[in-house]
Amino acid sequence: MTKRMFIMIGGVLLLIVVLAFGKYLQIKKLIASSPKPTAQVVTAIKATVSEWQPQLTSVGTLVPVRGVDVTTEIAGLVRQVRFKSGDEVKAGQVLFEMNADSDIAQLRALQAAADLSASVLKRDKLQFAAQAISQAQLDNDDADLKSRKALVAQQQAVVDKKTIRAPFAGKLGITAVNPGQYLNPGDKLVTLQTIDTVYIDFFVPQKQLAGLSIGQKLSLTSDAWPGVGFPGKVTSISPKVDAATRNVQVEATVPNAKRQLLPGMFANVSLDQGERKKYLTLPQTSITYNPYGSTVFVLAPPPADAKEPLKDDKGNAHLVAQQVFVTTGPTRGDQVAILTGVKEGQTVVTSGQLKLKNGTPAVIDNKVQPANSPNPTPQEH
């Protein structure tokens, strides 16, 4: 009985060994028949150190040095429009004439009354000299003349208001006012702007205050004029920080001889701050931004202990990809500064990262390189 049991156990063990050996041969065959990894084509660049000018950037709004919507102080009927929309006008130039016939008639009546008072005063002075009237009468005549002159001046002001003039020299906008139209006080008639020089108002964080100063130079760009820079300088810094945003308002003056910049536009502002600094830079396309951190793929020769590294047609081992974490700094155009994670001279992948993982062999093909300009300009395709 014991002998039979040993024979059965031996048979089971032999069967297990045979099955395991067969499974081993099957797995070995599958491994041998599995396709070898292929090298992925990517673009890459050598990490280099560049000298940067630290800049403060912001977005601002253009405002005129002088700008106003011309209105009327009193109601009346428009008799004549003395300009065309878009005209250049001088200070004091007549823009609108309103009907003032009744006001002028009243002015003449008041002037006649004032002239009569002047004659009465002149005659009473002669009588006072002859002691024919009292000093009180002479004082009443003098007060009456002054009162009537004041009424004349008041009415003259009303007449003058019926002629609307340009408060300063500038360029007129488009008006919808026509002769015969009735105007109410405060109605907008036409806009008048002085735009040979414009202001740019923008805000900067309070922590940047130490880098701001009156006369500081800046550069302004607008999407209305792609690729065109407009120089300016800081002319005013607000003495108060906004308690809600902790930002301070800054105003700069920008020459605008060609009148390319118009009030109301928004523009991007860049101010140089401090001395130039050296940064290791990469194209922004080389950075993969993740919730857990920013990464890049660095290409390097395979390690010495690598098993059967993939080789090219000349027998040289392909570079392999290694993902590393990086700390990014300021950006400039298409470039980003790398503060930690990459050393100068290392080869960094700039496109094709989605095909890579740690240890993936790679082939560099830089026929088409991603943009890597510190000052990019729009390109026509």
PDB file of N, CA and C in Angstrom, residues 56 58 202-210 212 237-250:
ATOM      1  N   LEU A  56       8.842  93.398 -16.410  1.00  0.00           N
ATOM      2  CA  LEU A  56       7.528  93.389 -15.777  1.00  0.00           C
ATOM      3  C   LEU A  56       6.507  93.617 -16.872  1.00  0.00           C
ATOM      4  N   SER A  58       2.322  93.840 -18.163  1.00  0.00           N
ATOM      5  CA  SER A  58       0.974  94.152 -17.712  1.00  0.00           C
ATOM      6  C   SER A  58       0.126  94.473 -18.937  1.00  0.00           C
ATOM      7  N   PHE A 202      -2.045 101.373 -16.580  1.00  0.00           N
ATOM      8  CA  PHE A 202      -1.987  99.942 -16.271  1.00  0.00           C
ATOM      9  C   PHE A 202      -1.722  99.754 -14.785  1.00  0.00           C
ATOM     10  N   PHE A 203      -1.870  98.517 -14.321  1.00  0.00           N
ATOM     11  CA  PHE A 203      -1.700  98.204 -12.909  1.00  0.00           C
ATOM     12  C   PHE A 203      -0.587  97.182 -12.739  1.00  0.00           C
ATOM     13  N   VAL A 204       0.186  97.310 -11.654  1.00  0.00           N
ATOM     14  CA  VAL A 204       1.236  96.355 -11.329  1.00  0.00           C
ATOM     15  C   VAL A 204       1.074  95.935  -9.868  1.00  0.00           C
ATOM     16  N   PRO A 205       1.485  94.720  -9.512  1.00  0.00           N
ATOM     17  CA  PRO A 205       1.379  94.274  -8.117  1.00  0.00           C
ATOM     18  C   PRO A 205       2.236  95.134  -7.194  1.00  0.00           C
ATOM     19  N   GLN A 206       1.811  95.252  -5.955  1.00  0.00           N
ATOM     20  CA  GLN A 206       2.529  96.098  -5.005  1.00  0.00           C
ATOM     21  C   GLN A 206       3.953  95.617  -4.760  1.00  0.00           C
ATOM     22  N   LYS A 207       4.208  94.313  -4.933  1.00  0.00           N
ATOM     23  CA  LYS A 207       5.561  93.806  -4.703  1.00  0.00           C
ATOM     24  C   LYS A 207       6.544  94.279  -5.767  1.00  0.00           C
ATOM     25  N   GLN A 208       6.028  94.834  -6.877  1.00  0.00           N
ATOM     26  CA  GLN A 208       6.890  95.340  -7.948  1.00  0.00           C
ATOM     27  C   GLN A 208       7.171  96.830  -7.810  1.00  0.00           C
ATOM     28  N   LEU A 209       6.666  97.455  -6.744  1.00  0.00           N
ATOM     29  CA  LEU A 209       6.827  98.902  -6.597  1.00  0.00           C
ATOM     30  C   LEU A 209       8.291  99.324  -6.546  1.00  0.00           C
ATOM     31  N   ALA A 210       9.125  98.492  -5.935  1.00  0.00           N
ATOM     32  CA  ALA A 210      10.541  98.859  -5.801  1.00  0.00           C
ATOM     33  C   ALA A 210      11.225  98.986  -7.155  1.00  0.00           C
ATOM     34  N   LEU A 212       9.835 100.289  -9.866  1.00  0.00           N
ATOM     35  CA  LEU A 212       9.212 101.334 -10.670  1.00  0.00           C
ATOM     36  C   LEU A 212       9.803 102.697 -10.334  1.00  0.00           C
ATOM     37  N   ILE A 237       2.981 107.642 -11.019  1.00  0.00           N
ATOM     38  CA  ILE A 237       2.704 106.448 -10.220  1.00  0.00           C
ATOM     39  C   ILE A 237       1.728 106.854  -9.122  1.00  0.00           C
ATOM     40  N   SER A 238       0.616 106.150  -9.035  1.00  0.00           N
ATOM     41  CA  SER A 238      -0.405 106.505  -8.049  1.00  0.00           C
ATOM     42  C   SER A 238       0.156 106.397  -6.635  1.00  0.00           C
ATOM     43  N   PRO A 239      -0.173 107.354  -5.758  1.00  0.00           N
ATOM     44  CA  PRO A 239       0.303 107.288  -4.370  1.00  0.00           C
ATOM     45  C   PRO A 239      -0.530 106.346  -3.499  1.00  0.00           C
ATOM     46  N   LYS A 240      -1.492 105.643  -4.121  1.00  0.00           N
ATOM     47  CA  LYS A 240      -2.372 104.767  -3.353  1.00  0.00           C
ATOM     48  C   LYS A 240      -2.441 103.393  -3.997  1.00  0.00           C
ATOM     49  N   VAL A 241      -2.391 102.346  -3.165  1.00  0.00           N
ATOM     50  CA  VAL A 241      -2.545 100.972  -3.626  1.00  0.00           C
ATOM     51  C   VAL A 241      -4.002 100.557  -3.450  1.00  0.00           C
ATOM     52  N   ASP A 242      -4.556  99.927  -4.480  1.00  0.00           N
ATOM     53  CA  ASP A 242      -5.936  99.462  -4.414  1.00  0.00           C
ATOM     54  C   ASP A 242      -6.057  98.393  -3.334  1.00  0.00           C
ATOM     55  N   ALA A 243      -6.884  98.637  -2.322  1.00  0.00           N
ATOM     56  CA  ALA A 243      -7.005  97.708  -1.200  1.00  0.00           C
ATOM     57  C   ALA A 243      -7.643  96.385  -1.617  1.00  0.00           C
ATOM     58  N   ALA A 244      -8.427  96.383  -2.697  1.00  0.00           N
ATOM     59  CA  ALA A 244      -9.103  95.166  -3.136  1.00  0.00           C
ATOM     60  C   ALA A 244      -8.159  94.239  -3.903  1.00  0.00           C
ATOM     61  N   THR A 245      -7.308  94.808  -4.761  1.00  0.00           N
ATOM     62  CA  THR A 245      -6.431  93.989  -5.607  1.00  0.00           C
ATOM     63  C   THR A 245      -4.959  94.031  -5.194  1.00  0.00           C
ATOM     64  N   ARG A 246      -4.599  94.977  -4.320  1.00  0.00           N
ATOM     65  CA  ARG A 246      -3.197  95.204  -3.918  1.00  0.00           C
ATOM     66  C   ARG A 246      -2.332  95.559  -5.124  1.00  0.00           C
ATOM     67  N   ASN A 247      -2.929  96.239  -6.086  1.00  0.00           N
ATOM     68  CA  ASN A 247      -2.200  96.722  -7.252  1.00  0.00           C
ATOM     69  C   ASN A 247      -2.113  98.245  -7.206  1.00  0.00           C
ATOM     70  N   VAL A 248      -1.102  98.771  -7.872  1.00  0.00           N
ATOM     71  CA  VAL A 248      -0.933 100.219  -7.939  1.00  0.00           C
ATOM     72  C   VAL A 248      -1.061 100.653  -9.398  1.00  0.00           C
ATOM     73  N   GLN A 249      -1.717 101.779  -9.609  1.00  0.00           N
ATOM     74  CA  GLN A 249      -1.918 102.281 -10.970  1.00  0.00           C
ATOM     75  C   GLN A 249      -0.702 103.075 -11.422  1.00  0.00           C
ATOM     76  N   VAL A 250      -0.308 102.827 -12.667  1.00  0.00           N
ATOM     77  CA  VAL A 250       0.842 103.506 -13.268  1.00  0.00           C
ATOM     78  C   VAL A 250       0.382 104.111 -14.594  1.00  0.00           C
TER      79      VAL A 250
END
